[in-house]
Coordinates of C-alpha atoms in Angstrom, one line a residue:
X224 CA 0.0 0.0 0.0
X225 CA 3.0 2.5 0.3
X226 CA 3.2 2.6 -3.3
X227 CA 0.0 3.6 -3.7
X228 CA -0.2 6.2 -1.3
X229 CA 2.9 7.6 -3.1
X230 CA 1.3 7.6 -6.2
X231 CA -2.1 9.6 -3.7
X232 CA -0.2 12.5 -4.3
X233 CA 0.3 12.7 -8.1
X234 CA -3.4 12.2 -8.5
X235 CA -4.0 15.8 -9.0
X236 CA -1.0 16.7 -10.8
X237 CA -2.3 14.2 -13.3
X238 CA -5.4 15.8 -13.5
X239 CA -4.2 18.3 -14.2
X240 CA -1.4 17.7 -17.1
X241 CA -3.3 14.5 -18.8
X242 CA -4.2 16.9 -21.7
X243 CA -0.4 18.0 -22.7
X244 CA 0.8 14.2 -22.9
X245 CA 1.1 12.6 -26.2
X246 CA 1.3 16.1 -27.8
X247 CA 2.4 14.1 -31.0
X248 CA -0.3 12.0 -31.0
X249 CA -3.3 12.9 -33.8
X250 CA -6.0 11.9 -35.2
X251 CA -7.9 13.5 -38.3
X252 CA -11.1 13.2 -39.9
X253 CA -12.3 14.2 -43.5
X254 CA -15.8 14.6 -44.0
X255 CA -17.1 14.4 -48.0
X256 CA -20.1 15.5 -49.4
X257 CA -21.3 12.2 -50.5
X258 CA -20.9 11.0 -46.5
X259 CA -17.8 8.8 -47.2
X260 CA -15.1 9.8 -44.7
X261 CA -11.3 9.4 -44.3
X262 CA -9.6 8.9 -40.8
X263 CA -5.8 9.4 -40.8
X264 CA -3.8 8.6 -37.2
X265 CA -0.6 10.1 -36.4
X266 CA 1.1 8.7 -33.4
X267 CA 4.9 7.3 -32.9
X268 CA 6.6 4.6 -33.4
X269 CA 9.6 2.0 -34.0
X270 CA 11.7 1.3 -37.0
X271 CA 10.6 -2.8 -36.8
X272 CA 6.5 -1.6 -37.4
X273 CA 7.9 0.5 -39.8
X274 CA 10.3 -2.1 -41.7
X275 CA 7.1 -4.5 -42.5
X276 CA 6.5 -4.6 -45.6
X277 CA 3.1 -2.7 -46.3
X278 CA 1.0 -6.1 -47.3
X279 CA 1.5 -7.2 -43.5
X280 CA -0.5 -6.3 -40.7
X281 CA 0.7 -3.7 -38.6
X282 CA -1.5 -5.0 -35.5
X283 CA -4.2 -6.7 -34.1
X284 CA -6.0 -3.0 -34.6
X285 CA -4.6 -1.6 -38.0
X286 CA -4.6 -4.7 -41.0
X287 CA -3.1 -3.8 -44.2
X288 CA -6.4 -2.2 -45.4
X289 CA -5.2 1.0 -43.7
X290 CA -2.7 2.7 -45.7
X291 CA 0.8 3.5 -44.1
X292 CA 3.3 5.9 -44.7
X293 CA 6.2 7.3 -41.8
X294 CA 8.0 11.0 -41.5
X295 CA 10.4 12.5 -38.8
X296 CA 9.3 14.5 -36.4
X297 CA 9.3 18.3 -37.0
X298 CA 12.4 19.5 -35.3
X299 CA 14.7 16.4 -35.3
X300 CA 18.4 16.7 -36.1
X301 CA 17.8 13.7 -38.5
X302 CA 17.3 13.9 -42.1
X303 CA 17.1 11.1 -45.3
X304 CA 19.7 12.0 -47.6
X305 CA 18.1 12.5 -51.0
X306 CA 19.1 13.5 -54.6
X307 CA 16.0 15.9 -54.6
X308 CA 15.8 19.4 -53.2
X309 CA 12.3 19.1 -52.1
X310 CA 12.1 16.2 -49.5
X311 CA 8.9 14.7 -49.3
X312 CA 7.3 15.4 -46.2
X313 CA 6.0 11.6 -45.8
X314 CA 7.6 8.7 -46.8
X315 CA 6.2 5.0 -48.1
X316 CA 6.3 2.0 -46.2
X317 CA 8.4 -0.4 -45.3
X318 CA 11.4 1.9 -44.2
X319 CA 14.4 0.6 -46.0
X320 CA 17.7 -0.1 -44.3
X321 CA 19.5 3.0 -45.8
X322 CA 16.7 5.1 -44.7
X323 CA 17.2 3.9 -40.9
X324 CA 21.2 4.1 -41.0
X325 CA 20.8 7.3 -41.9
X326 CA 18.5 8.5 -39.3
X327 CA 20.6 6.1 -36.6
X328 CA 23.5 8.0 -37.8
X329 CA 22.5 11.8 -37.9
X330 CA 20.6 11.9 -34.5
X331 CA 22.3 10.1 -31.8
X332 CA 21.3 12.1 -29.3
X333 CA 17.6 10.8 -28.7
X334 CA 16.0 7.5 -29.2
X335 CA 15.1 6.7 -32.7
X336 CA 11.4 6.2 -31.6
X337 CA 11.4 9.5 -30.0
X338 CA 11.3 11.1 -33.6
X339 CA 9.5 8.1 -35.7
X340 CA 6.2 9.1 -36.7
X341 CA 3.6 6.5 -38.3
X342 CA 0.7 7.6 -39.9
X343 CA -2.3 5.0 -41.2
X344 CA -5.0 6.1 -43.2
X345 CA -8.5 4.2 -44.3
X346 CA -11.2 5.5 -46.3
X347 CA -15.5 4.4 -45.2
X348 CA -18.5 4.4 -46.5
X349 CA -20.1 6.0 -43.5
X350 CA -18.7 7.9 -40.6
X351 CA -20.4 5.2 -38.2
X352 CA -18.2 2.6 -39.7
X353 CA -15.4 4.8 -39.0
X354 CA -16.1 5.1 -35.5
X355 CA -16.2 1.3 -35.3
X356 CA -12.8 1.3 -35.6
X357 CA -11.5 3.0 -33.1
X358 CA -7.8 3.3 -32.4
X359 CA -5.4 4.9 -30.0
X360 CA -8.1 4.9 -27.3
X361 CA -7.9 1.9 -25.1
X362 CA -11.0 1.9 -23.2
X363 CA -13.2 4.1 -25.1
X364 CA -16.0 3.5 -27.6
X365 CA -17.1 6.4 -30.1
X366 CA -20.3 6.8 -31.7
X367 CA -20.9 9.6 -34.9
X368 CA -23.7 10.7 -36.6
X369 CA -24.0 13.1 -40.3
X370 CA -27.0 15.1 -40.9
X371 CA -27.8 16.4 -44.0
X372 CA -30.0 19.4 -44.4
X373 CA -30.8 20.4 -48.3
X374 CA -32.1 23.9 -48.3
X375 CA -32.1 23.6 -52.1
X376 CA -29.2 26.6 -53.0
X377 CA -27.3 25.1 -50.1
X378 CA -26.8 21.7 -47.9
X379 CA -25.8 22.4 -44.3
X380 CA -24.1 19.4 -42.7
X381 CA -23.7 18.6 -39.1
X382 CA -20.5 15.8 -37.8
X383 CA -21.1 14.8 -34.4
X384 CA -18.8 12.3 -32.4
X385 CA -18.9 10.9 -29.2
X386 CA -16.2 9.4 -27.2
X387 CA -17.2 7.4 -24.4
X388 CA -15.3 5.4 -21.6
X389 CA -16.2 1.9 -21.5
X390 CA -13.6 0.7 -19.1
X391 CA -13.5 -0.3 -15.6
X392 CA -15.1 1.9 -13.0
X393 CA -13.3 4.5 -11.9
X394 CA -14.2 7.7 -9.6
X395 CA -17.3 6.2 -6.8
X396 CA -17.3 9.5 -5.5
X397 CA -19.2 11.2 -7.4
X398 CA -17.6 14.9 -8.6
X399 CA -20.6 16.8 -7.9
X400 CA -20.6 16.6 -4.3
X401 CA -17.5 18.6 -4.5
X402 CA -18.1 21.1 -7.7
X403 CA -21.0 22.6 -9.2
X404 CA -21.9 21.3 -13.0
X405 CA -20.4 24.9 -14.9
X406 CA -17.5 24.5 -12.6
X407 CA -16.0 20.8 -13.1
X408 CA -17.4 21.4 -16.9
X409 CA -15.0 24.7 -16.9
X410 CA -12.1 22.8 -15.7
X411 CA -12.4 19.8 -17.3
X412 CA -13.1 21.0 -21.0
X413 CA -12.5 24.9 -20.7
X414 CA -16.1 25.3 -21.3
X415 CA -18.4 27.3 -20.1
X416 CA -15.9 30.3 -19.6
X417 CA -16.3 31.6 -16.5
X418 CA -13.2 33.7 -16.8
X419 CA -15.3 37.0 -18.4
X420 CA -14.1 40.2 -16.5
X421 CA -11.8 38.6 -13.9
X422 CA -8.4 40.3 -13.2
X423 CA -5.5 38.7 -13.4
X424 CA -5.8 38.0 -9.0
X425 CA -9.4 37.0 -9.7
X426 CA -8.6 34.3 -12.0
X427 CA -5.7 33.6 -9.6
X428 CA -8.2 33.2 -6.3
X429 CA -10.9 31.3 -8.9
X430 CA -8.7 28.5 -9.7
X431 CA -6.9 28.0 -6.9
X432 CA -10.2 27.4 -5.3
X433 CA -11.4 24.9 -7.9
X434 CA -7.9 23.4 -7.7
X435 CA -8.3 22.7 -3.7
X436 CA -11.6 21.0 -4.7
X437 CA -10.6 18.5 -7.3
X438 CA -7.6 17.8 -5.3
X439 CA -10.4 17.1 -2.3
X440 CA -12.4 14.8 -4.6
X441 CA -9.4 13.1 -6.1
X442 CA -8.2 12.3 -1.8
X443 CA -12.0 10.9 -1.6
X444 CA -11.9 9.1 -4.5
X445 CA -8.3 7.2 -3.4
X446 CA -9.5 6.9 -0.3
X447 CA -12.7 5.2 -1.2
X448 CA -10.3 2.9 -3.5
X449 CA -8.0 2.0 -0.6
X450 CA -11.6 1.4 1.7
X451 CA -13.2 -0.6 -0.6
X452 CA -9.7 -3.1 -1.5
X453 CA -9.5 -3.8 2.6
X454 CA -13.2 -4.1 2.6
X455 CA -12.9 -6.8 -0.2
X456 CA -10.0 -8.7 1.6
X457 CA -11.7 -8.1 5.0
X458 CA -10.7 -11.9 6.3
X459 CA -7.3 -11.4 6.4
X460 CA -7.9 -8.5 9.1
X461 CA -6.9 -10.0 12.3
X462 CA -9.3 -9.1 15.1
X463 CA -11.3 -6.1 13.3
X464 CA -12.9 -3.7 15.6
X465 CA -16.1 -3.8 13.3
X466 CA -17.9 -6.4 11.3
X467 CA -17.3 -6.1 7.5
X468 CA -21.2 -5.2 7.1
X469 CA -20.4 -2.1 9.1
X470 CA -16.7 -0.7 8.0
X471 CA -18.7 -1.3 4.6
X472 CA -21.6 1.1 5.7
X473 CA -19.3 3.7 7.1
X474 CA -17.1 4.0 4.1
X475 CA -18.9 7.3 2.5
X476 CA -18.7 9.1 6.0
X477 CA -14.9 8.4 6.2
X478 CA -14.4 9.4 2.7
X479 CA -15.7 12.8 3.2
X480 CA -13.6 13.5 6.2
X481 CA -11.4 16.2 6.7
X482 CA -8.5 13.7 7.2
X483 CA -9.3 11.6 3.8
X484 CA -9.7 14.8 2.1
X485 CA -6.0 15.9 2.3
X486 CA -4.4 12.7 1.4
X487 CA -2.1 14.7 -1.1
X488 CA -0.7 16.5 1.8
X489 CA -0.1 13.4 4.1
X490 CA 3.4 11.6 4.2
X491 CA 3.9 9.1 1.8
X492 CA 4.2 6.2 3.8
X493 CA 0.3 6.3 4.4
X494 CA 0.2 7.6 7.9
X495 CA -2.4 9.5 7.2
X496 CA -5.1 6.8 6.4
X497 CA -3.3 5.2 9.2
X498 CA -4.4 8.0 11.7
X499 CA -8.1 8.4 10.5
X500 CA -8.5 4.7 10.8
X501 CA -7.0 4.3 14.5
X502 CA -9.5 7.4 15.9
X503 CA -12.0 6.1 14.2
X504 CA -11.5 2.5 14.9
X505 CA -9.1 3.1 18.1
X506 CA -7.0 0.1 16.9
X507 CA -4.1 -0.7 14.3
X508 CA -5.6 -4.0 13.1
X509 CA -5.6 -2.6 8.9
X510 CA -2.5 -1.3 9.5
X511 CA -1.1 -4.9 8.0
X512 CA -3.3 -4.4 5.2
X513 CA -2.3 -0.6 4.5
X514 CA 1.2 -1.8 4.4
X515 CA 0.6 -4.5 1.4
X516 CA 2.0 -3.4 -2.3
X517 CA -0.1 -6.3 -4.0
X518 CA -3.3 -5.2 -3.6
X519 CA -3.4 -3.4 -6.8
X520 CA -5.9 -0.4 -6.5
X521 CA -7.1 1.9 -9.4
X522 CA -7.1 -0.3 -12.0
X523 CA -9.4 2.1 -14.0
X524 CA -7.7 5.3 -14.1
X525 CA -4.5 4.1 -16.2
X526 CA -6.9 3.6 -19.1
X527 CA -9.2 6.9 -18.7
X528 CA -6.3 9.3 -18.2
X529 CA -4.1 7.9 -20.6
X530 CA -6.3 8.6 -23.9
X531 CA -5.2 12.1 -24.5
X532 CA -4.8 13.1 -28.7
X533 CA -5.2 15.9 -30.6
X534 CA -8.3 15.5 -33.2
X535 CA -8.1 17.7 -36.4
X536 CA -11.3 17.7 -38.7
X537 CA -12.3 19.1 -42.0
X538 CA -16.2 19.7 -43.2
X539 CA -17.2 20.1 -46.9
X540 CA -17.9 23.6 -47.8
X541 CA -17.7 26.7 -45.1
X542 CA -17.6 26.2 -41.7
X543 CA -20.4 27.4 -39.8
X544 CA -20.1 26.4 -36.1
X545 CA -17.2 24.4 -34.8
X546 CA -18.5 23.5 -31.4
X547 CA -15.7 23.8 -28.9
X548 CA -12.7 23.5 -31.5
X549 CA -10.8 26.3 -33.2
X550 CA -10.9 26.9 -36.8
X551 CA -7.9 27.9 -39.3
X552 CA -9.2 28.6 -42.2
X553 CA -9.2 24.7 -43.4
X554 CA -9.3 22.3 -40.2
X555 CA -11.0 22.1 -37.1
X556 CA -8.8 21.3 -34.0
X557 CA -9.9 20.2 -30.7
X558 CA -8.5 18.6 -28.0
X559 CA -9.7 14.8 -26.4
X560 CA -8.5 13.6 -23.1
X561 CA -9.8 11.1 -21.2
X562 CA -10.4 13.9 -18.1
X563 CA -12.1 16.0 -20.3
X564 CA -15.5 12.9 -19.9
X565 CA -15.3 12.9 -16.4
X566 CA -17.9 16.3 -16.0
X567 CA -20.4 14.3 -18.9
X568 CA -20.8 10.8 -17.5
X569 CA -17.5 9.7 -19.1
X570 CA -18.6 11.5 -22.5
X571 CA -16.9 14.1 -24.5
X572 CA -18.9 15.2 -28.0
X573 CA -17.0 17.4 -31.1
X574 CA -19.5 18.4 -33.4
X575 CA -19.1 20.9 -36.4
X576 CA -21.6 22.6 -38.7
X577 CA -20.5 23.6 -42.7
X578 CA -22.3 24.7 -45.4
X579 CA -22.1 23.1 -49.0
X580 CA -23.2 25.9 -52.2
X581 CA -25.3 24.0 -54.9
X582 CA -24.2 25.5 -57.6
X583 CA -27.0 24.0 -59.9
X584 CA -29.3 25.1 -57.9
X585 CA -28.5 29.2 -59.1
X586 CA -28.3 27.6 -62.3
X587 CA -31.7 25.8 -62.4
X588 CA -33.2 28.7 -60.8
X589 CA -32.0 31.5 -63.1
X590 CA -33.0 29.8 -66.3
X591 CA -36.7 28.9 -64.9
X592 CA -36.7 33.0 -64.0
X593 CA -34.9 33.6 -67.6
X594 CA -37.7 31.5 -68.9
X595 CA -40.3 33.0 -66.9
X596 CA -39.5 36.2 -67.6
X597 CA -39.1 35.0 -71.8
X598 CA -42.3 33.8 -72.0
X599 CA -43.9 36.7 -70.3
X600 CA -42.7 38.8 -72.9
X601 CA -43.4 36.6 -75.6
X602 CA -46.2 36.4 -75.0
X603 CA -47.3 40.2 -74.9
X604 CA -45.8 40.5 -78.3
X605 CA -48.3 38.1 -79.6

């Protein structure tokens, strides 16, 4: 258990940084008129995946239906020697021996993998059938949905998808009790903005408040984890002060108690949990327990806080209303993170809006008003 209560005290700073990992990770999404759609992933990787020839599987995940091609990472000291002044900024797979002797050669100060970058691409029929397949998100499940609206001289469509967690259970304590809805939204996903006219102390005094909170909630949470583990190996407590039906029934009284709420702050060899449960219990019989490495808590947060990419998409036509992503004048970027569902219900929804002309529509409607207007006169000449 004194592993566990070291790792207590990360749990906030890893709330809090989950969105910056992976930085290089992406995925992108190309929405057509006709409702076919292209997903591309960018992520990294090693020069074996990227030696195999491209008529092998890469994975269990991504077959040889997915099309693959490799590049170095912007801002590596390594370069492929070519003939040509213009490199190519992707090249083809399977990465040839030359190519990876060079790279070894011209970059030895960082890991070759550190600066690999695959990138697999598949083309669907329907953005559904897309979603089906999934990658880079252990855990999660996605759903999407394209509307089409005709408004005869335009089409508007609407991409929405949705990213849900589909792991094991994570947080029993629920965040609410701790922040309002707007609040955990807000620092979760950035939206709503409740920064409008705050000073610079304002924001300051804001967040440090909401910061105090989550950290509370994240102490409960652990707390509740460690709780429920001894609770689950209760026989191997010697003499317990308490039946398991009752330390069971007063584990949502301890969590919320001032001592289980500053976890973070204890030592790390536990004694804090150690201290709540000896005034509470006036004995030291789970101290055996809080002491054991192998009970092996939190096995669902590894998997939610982990998925963390950024997700790039591009609409047919002009872009009307991006949601919560930023626009660039060709691609929509947003950011997904596994903490970013833990406001929604484990949820987290992109969803952009564009606007397709129909060109033949002006056409067909100026020459029914050129004929209209033809025949009018045509007929007050006869």
């Amino acid at each position: 258990m004194k592993t566990n209560i070291r790792i207590i005290a990360m749990m906030t700073l890893v709330l809090l940084m989950a969105s910056c990992k992976n930085k290089d990770a992406r995925m992108l999404t190309v929405i057509n008129e006709d409702g076919t759609c292209t997903r591309e992933y960018t992520f990294h990787t090693n020069e074996q995946k990227l030696m195999l020839p491209q008529e092998e599987d890469f994975d269990s995940l991504i077959d040889k239906s997915w099309e693959r091609t490799w590049s170095v990472i912007e801002g590596s000291k390594a370069e492929i020697p070519s003939s040509g002044n213009n490199l190519p900024a992707r090249y083809p797979v399977p990465m040839t021996e030359a190519q990876y002797d060079s790279l070894q050669a011209l970059d030895y100060s960082r890991h070759l993998p550190d600066f690999l970058i695959a990138h697999v691409k598949k083309e669907f029929e329907t953005v559904q059938d897309m979603s089906d397949q999934l990658l880079m998100a252990n855990g999660f499940k996605a759903t999407s949905t394209l509307e089409k609206r005709f408004k005869w001289f335009y089409t508007d469509y609407t991409f929405t998808e949705t990213f849900a967690y589909d792991g094991p259970s994570v947080f029993p304590v629920p965040l609410d009790r701790f922040l309002s809805a707007d609040t955990a939204s807000f620092w979760f996903t950035g939206q709503p903005d409740l920064t409008r006219n705050l000073s610079g102390a304002e924001l300051k005094e804001m967040l440090d408040k909401i910061e105090e909170k989550v950290s509370q909630w994240t102490d409960a949470n652990w707390f509740t984890e460690i709780y429920t583990t001894i609770a689950d190996n209760y026989d191997k407590v010697q003499n317990p002060p308490v039946g398991k039906e009752e330390f069971v029934r007063l584990c949502d009284s301890l969590a919320m108690h001032p001592e289980a709420l500053k976890l973070s702050m204890n030592e790390s060899d536990g004694k804090g949990i150690e201290k709540l449960f000896g005034q509470r219990f006036n004995t030291d019989a789970y101290n055996q327990l809080l002491e054991n490495d192998s009970l092996g808590l939190g096995q669902g947060y590894e998997q939610l806080l982990s998925f963390s990419t950024n997700y790039d998409l591009v609409m047919p036509g002009k872009v009307l209303d991006t949601g919560m992503g930023e626009y660039d004048g060709n691609i929509i970027h947003y950011r997904l993170s596994g903490d970013r569902t833990i406001p929604n219900d484990y949820k987290y929804s992109i969803s952009a809006t564009s606007r397709v002309t129909n060109v033949w529509a002006f056409v067909v409607t100026f020459l029914v008003i050129a004929l209209a207007i033809g025949s009018f006169f045509l007929r007050r000449r006869t």
